[in-house]
Coordinates of C-alpha atoms in Angstrom, one line a residue:
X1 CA -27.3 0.8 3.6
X2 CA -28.3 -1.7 5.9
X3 CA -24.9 -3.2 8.3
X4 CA -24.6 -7.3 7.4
X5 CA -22.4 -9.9 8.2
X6 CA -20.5 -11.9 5.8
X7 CA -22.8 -14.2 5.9
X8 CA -25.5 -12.0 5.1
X9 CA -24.4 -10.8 1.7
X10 CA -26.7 -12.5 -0.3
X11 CA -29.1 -9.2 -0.5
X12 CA -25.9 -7.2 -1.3
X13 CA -24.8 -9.2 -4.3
X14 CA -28.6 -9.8 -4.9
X15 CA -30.7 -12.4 -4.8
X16 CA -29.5 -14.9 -7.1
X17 CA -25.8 -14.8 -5.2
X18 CA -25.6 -18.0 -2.4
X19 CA -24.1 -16.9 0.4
X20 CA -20.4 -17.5 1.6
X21 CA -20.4 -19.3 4.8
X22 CA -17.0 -19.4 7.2
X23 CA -17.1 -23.2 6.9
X24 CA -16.4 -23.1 3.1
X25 CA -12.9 -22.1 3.3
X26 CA -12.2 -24.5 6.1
X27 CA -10.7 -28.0 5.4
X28 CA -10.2 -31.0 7.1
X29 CA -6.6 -30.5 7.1
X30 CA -7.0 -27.8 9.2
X31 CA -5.3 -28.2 12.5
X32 CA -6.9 -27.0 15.8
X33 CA -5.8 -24.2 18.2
X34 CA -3.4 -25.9 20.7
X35 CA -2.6 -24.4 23.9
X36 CA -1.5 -21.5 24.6
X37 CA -3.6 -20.3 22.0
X38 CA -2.6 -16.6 20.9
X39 CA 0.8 -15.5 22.0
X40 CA 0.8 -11.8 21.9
X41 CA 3.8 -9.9 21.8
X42 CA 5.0 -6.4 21.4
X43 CA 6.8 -5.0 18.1
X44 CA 7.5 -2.2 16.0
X45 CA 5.2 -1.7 13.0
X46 CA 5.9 1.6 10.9
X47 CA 7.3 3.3 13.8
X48 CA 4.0 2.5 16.1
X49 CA 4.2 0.4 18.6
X50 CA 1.6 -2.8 18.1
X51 CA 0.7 -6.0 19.5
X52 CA 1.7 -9.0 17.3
X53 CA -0.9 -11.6 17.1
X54 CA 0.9 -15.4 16.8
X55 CA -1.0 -18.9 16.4
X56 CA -1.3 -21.1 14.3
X57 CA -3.6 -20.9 11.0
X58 CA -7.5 -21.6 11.5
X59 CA -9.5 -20.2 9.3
X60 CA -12.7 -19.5 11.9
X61 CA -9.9 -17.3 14.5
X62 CA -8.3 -16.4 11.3
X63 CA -12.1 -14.7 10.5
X64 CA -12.4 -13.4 13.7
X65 CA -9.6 -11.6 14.2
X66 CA -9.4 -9.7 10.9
X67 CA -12.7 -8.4 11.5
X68 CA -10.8 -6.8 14.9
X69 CA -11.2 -3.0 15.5
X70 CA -7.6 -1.6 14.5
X71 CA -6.5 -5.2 13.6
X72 CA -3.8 -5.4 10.4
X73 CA -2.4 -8.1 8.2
X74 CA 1.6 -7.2 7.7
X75 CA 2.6 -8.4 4.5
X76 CA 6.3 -8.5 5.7
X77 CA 5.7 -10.4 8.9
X78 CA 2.5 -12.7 7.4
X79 CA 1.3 -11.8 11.2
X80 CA -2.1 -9.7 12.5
X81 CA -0.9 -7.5 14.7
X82 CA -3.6 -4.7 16.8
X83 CA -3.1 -1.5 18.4
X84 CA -0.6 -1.6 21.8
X85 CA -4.0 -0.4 24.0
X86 CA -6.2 -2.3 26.7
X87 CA -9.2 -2.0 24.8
X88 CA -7.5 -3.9 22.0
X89 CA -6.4 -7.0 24.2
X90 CA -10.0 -6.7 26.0
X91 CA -11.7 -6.9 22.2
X92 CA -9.3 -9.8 20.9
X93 CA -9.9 -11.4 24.2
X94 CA -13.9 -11.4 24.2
X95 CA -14.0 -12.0 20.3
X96 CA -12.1 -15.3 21.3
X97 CA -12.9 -16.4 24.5
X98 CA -14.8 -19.5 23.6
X99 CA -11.9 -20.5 20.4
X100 CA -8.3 -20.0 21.9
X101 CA -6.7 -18.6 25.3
X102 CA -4.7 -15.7 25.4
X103 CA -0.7 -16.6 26.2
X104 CA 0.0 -12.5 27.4
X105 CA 3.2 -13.6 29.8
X106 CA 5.6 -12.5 27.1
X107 CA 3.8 -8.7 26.3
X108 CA 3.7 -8.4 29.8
X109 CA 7.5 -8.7 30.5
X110 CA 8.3 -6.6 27.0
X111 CA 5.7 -3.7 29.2
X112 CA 7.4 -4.0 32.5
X113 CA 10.8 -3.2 30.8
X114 CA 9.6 -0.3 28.5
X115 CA 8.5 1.2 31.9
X116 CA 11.8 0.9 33.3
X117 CA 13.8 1.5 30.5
X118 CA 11.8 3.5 27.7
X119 CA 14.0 2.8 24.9
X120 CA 12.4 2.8 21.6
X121 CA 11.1 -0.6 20.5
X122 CA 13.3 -3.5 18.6
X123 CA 12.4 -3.5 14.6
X124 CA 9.6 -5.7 13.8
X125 CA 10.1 -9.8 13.6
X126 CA 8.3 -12.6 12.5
X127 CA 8.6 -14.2 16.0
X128 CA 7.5 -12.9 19.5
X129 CA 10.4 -10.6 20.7
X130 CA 13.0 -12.2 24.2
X131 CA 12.3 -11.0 27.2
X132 CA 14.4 -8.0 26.6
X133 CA 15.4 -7.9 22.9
X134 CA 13.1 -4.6 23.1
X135 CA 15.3 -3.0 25.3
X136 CA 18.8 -4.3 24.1
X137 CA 18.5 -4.7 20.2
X138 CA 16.9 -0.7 19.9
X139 CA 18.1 1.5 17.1
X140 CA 18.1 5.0 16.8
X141 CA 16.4 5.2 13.8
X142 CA 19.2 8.4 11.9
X143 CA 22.4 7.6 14.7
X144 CA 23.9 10.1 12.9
X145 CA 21.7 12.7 13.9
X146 CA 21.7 14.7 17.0
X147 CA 19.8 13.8 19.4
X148 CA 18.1 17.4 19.2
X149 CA 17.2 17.0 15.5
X150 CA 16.2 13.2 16.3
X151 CA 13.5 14.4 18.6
X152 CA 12.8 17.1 16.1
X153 CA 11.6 13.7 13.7
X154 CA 9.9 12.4 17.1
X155 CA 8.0 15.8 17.4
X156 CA 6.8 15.9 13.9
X157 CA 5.5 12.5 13.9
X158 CA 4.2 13.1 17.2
X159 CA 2.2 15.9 16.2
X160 CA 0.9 14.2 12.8
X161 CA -0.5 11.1 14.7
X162 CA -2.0 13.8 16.9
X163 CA -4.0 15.3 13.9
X164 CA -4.7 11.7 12.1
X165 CA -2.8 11.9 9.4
X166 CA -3.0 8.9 6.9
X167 CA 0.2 6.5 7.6
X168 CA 0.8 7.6 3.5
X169 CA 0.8 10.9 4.4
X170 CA 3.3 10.4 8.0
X171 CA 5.7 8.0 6.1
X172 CA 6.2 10.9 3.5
X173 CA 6.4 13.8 6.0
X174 CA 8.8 11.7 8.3
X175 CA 10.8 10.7 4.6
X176 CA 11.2 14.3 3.4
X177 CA 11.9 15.9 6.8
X178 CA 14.7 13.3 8.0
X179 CA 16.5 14.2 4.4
X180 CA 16.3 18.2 5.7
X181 CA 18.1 17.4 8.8
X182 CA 20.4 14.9 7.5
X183 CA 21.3 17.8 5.1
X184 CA 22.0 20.3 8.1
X185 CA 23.7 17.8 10.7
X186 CA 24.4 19.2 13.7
X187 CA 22.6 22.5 13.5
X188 CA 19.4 22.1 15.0
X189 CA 16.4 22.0 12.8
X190 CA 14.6 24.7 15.0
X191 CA 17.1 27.2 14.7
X192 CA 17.3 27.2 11.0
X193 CA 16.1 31.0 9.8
X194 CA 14.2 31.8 6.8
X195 CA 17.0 33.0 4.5
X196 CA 18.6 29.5 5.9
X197 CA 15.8 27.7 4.7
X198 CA 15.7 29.4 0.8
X199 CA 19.2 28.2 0.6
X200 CA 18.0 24.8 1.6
X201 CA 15.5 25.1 -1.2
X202 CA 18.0 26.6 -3.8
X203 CA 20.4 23.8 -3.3
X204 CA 17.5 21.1 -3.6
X205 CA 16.6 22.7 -7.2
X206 CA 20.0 23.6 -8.7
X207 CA 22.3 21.1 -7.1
X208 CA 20.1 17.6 -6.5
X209 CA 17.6 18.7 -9.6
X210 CA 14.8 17.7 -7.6
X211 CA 11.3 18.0 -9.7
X212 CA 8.6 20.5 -8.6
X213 CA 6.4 18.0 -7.0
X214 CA 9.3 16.6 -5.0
X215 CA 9.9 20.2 -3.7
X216 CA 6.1 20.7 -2.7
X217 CA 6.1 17.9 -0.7
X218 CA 9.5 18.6 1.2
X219 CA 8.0 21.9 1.7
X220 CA 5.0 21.0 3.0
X221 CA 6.6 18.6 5.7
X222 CA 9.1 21.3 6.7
X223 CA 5.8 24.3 6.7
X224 CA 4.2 21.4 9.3
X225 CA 7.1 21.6 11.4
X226 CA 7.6 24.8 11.7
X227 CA 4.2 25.9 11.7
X228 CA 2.3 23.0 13.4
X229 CA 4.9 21.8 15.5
X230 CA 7.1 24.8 16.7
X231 CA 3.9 27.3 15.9
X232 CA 6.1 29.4 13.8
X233 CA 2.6 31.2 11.8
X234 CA 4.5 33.4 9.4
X235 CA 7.4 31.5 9.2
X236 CA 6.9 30.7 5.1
X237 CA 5.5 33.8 4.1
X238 CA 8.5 35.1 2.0
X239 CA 9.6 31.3 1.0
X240 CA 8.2 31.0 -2.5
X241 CA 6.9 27.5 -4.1
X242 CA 8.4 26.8 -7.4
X243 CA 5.6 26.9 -10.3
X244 CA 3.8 22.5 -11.0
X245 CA 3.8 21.6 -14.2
X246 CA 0.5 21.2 -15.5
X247 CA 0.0 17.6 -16.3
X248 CA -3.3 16.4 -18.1
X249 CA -4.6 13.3 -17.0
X250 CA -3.1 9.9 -18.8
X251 CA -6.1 7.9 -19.9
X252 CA -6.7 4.9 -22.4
X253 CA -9.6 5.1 -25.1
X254 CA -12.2 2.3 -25.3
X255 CA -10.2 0.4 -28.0
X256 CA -7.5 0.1 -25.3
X257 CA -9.1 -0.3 -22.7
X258 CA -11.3 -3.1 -24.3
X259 CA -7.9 -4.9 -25.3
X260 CA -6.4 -4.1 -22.0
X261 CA -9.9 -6.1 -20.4
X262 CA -9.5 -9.2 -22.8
X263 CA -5.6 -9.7 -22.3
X264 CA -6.5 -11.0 -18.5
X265 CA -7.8 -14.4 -17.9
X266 CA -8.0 -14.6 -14.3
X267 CA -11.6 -14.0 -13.3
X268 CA -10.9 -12.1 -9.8
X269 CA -8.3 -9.4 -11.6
X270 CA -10.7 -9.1 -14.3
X271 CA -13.3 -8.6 -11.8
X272 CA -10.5 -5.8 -10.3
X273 CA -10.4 -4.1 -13.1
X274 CA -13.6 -3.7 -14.5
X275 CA -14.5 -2.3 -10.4
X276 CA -11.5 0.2 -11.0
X277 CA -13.3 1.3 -14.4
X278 CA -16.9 0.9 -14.0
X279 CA -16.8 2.8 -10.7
X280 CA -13.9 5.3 -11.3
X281 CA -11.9 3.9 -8.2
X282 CA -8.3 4.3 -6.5
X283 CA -6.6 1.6 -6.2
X284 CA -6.7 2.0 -2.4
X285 CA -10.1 2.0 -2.5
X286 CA -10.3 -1.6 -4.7
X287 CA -8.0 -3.5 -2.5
X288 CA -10.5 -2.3 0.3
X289 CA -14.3 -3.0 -0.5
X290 CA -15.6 -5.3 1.5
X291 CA -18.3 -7.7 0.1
X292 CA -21.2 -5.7 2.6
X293 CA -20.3 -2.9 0.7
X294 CA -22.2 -3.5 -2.5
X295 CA -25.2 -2.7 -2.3
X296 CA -27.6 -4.5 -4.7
X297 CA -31.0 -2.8 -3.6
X298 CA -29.9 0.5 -3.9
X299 CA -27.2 -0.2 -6.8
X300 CA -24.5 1.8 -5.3
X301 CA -21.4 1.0 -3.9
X302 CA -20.2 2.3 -0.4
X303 CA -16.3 3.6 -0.7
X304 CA -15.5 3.4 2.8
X305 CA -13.2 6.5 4.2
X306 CA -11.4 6.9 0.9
X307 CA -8.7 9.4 0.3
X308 CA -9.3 12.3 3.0
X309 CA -11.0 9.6 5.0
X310 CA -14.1 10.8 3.1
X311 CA -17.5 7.8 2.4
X312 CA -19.3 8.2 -0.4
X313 CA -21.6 6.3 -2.8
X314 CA -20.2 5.3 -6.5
X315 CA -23.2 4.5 -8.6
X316 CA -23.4 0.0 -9.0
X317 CA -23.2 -0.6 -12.9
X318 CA -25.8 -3.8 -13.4
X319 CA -23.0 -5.2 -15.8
X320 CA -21.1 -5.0 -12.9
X321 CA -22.7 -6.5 -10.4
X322 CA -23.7 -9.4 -12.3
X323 CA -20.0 -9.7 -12.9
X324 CA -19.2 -9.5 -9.1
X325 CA -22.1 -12.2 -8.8
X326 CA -20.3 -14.6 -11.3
X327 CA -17.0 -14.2 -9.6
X328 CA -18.0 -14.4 -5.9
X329 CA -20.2 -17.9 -6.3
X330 CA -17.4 -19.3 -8.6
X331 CA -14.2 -18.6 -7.7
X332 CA -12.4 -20.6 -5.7
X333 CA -11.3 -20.4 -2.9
X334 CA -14.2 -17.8 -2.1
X335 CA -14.1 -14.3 -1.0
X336 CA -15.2 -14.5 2.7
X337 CA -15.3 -10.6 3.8
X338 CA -13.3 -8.8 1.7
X339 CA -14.7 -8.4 -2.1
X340 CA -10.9 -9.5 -3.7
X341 CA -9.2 -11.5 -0.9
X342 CA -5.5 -13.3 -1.5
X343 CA -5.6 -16.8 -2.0
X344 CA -2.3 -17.3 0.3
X345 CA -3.0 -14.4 3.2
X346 CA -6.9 -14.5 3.5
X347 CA -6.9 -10.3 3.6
X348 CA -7.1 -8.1 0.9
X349 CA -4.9 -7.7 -1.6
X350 CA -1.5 -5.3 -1.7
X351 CA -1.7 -2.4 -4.0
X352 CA 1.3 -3.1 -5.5
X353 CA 0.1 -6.4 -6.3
X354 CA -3.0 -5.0 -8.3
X355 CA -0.9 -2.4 -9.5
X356 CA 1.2 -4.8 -11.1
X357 CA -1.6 -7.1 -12.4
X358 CA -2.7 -3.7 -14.5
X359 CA 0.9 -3.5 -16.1
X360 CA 1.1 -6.9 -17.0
X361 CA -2.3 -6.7 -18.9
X362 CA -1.6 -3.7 -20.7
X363 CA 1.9 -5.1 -21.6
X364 CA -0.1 -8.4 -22.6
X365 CA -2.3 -6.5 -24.5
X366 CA 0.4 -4.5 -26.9
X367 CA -0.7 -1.0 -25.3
X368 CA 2.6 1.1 -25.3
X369 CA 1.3 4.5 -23.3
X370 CA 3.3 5.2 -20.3
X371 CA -0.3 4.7 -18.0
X372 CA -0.6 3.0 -14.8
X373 CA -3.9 1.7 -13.1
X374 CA -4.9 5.2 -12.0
X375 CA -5.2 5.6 -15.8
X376 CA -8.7 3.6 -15.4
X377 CA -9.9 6.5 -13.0
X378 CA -9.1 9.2 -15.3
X379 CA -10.8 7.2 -18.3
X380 CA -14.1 6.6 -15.7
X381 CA -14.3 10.5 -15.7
X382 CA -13.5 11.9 -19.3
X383 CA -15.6 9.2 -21.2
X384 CA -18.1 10.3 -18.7
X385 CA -17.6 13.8 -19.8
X386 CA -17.4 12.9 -23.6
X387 CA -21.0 11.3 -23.1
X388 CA -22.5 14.8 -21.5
X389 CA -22.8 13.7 -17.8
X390 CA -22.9 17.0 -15.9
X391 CA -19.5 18.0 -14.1
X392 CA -20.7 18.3 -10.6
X393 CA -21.6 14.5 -10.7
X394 CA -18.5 13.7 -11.7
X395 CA -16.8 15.3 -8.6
X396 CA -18.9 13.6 -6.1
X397 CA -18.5 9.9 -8.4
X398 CA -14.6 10.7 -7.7
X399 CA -14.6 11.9 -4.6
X400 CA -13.0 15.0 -5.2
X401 CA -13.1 18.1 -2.6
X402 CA -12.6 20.7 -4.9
X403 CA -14.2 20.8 -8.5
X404 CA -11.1 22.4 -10.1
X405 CA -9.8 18.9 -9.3
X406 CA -12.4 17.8 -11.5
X407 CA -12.0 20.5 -14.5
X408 CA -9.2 18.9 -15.8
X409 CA -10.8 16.1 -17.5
X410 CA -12.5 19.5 -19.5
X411 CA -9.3 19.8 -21.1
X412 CA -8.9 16.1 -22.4
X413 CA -12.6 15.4 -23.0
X414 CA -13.5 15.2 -27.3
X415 CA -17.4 16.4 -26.4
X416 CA -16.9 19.6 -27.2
X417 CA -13.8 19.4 -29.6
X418 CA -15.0 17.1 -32.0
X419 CA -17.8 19.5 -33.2
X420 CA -15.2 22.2 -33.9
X421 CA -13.9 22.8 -37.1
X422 CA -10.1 23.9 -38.2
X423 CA -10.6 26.6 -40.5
X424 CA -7.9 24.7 -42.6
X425 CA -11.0 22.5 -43.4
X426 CA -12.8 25.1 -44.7
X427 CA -10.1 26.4 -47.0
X428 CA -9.9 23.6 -48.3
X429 CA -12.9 22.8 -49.3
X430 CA -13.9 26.4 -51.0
X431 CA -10.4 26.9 -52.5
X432 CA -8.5 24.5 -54.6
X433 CA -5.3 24.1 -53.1
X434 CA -2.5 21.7 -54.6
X435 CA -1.2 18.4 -53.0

């Protein structure tokens, strides 16, 4: 697939789709860039230290800086805020050299401190941080740990953002081990033994009836600290994992699905949902197409570092993109880079917003399965399955690493079990047999 602008994404959404241009979403109203421009700022964002972006709202520095290497739209703090790195300022500073100054006098104060005082940073704010609220406002973030087992947490997070974990994937880690060495206080988490550690795991089963999954995951964050961090190979090799349950996919049939579909009214989440279905996606992977990354010549659709920070091509249904088409030229106010964009923020959507949007139509819609929008996903492959499309393409649609992943839409698909008949059937039909 050819790289485009935003402005260039009338070949990707074909040629009958006009093309967005920045000045659309600008208004008169909109006031301009005063002095001093961008005030950047250090804070605290999800335990990472980042560079909070402040000025006031124009939507052509607004476009600029999401399109930023690294740069990230916080929800909580309606603020972009961009890695704490040189590179980063040198970036922001060339992308918007000719638009609005750079005000760096408060970063560099919060930098000078940190270097003589390398406290951990303040929690995050709205506004730009004083002078030395950085230093004087830090938290530990378990004070009732030791400080051994709080640089145990430091250590493990360390070594994740070392390997490139997802943020998912630290945040749960961080969660699960921080509850281990709440649970042990003031023992420290490396001298814990084996036979320490089954007790740990006994009392988590029997005593806080935690499910099997919850246990896998705790286990797996405390197998990366011992065996990642502290290099402890063998260290699990007598801890057994308690038995998943095995859990067939929830899906919806057509007749729900359908119903599901005409409950929504809003043409951008219908537009959402029939992306999530046609194209069997995650819900991570919705929220983040960009408009560039449908591809009309080639029909596909480009899923961009999806889960395992794996690309791949989905096939480009041409129902859908004649849908996509519709919405983009019509809805108001218009998608400028990412393919479903919030009206309020200008970025792409939270997942718990779409999520939410799902359970509201299916409420709307009388469906009473206990499903969620990852129910779409599941119904993209097994209707697949039911219509004889091959396995192995299924895999690489989803995205899956492993095509035992994949097998278990064998076990809910009707191709095969349709065609089978209970031998109560045919009793019944050579022998009379009273009703």
């Amino acid at each position: 697939m050819e790289p485009a602008s935003s402005c260039d994404t009338g070949r990707h959404l074909g040629k009958n789709y006009e093309p967005i241009k920045r000045n659309d979403l600008q208004t008169e109203q909109t006031p301009a860039i005063q002095k001093p421009g961008i005030v950047l700022s250090l804070i605290q964002h999800r335990n990472d230290k980042r560079i909070m972006l402040d000025f006031a709202y124009s939507s052509k520095l607004n476009n600029l800086v999401r399109k930023l290497k690294g740069c990230r739209w916080s929800q909580t703090l309606h603020c972009w805020h961009i890695p704490c790195l040189p590179d980063a300022v040198n970036q922001l500073r060339s992308a918007v050299k000719d638009i609005a100054p750079l005000d760096t006098s408060t970063l560099r104060q919060q930098l000078t401190i940190l270097k003589t005082n390398p406290a951990p940073a303040a929690a995050p704010i709205k506004k730009a941080l004083p002078v030395a609220a950085i230093v004087t406002k830090a938290k530990a973030p378990h004070p009732q740990l030791s400080n051994e087992n709080q640089q145990a947490i430091a250590d493990l997070v360390a070594q994740l953002q070392l390997k490139a974990y997802s943020p998912s994937t630290i945040k749960t880690y961080r969660t699960e081990f921080g509850i281990f060495v709440q649970t042990i206080k003031s023992k420290p988490a490396k001298s814990i033994t084996p036979d320490e550690l089954k007790r740990y795991l006994l009392y988590c089963i029997n005593e806080l009836k935690l499910t099997e999954n919850t246990i896998h995951s705790r286990l797996n964050a405390l197998k990366f600290y011992y065996e990642q961090v502290l290099k402890r190979e063998k260290f699990f090799f007598e801890i057994p994992r308690p038995k998943k349950q095995y859990l067939l996919p929830k899906l919806l049939n057509e007749t729900e699905i359908r119903k599901l579909f005409n409950a929504l009214s809003n043409k951008k989440h219908k537009a959402m949902l029939f992306t999530a279905y046609s194209a069997g996606l995650r819900v991570s992977e919705i929220v983040a197409l960009k408009i560039t990354d449908i591809d009309s010549r080639r029909m596909q659709i480009l899923i961009s570092q999806g889960k395992g920070k794996k690309d791949r091509y989905v096939n480009l249904s041409p129902v859908l993109l004649d849908i996509l088409r519709n919405y983009v030229s019509s809805y108001q106010p218009k998608p400028n880079y990412y393919l479903f964009e919030s009206a309020t923020t200008g970025v792409a959507y939270p997942i718990r917003t779409v999520q939410q949007i799902f359970t509201n139509a299916k409420n709307q819609a009388g469906i009473k399965k206990e499903v969620g929008i990852h129910s779409l996903r599941h119904s993209f492959a097994t209707h697949l399955l039911d219509k004889g499309t091959d396995i192995k393409y299924i895999k690489d649609l989803l995205g899956h690493f492993s095509i035992k992943t994949t097998e278990r839409y064998l076990h809910v698909s009707t191709q095969q079990l349709v065609n089978i008949v209970s031998p109560f059937d045919d009793l019944w039909s050579a022998e009379k047999i009273d009703w």
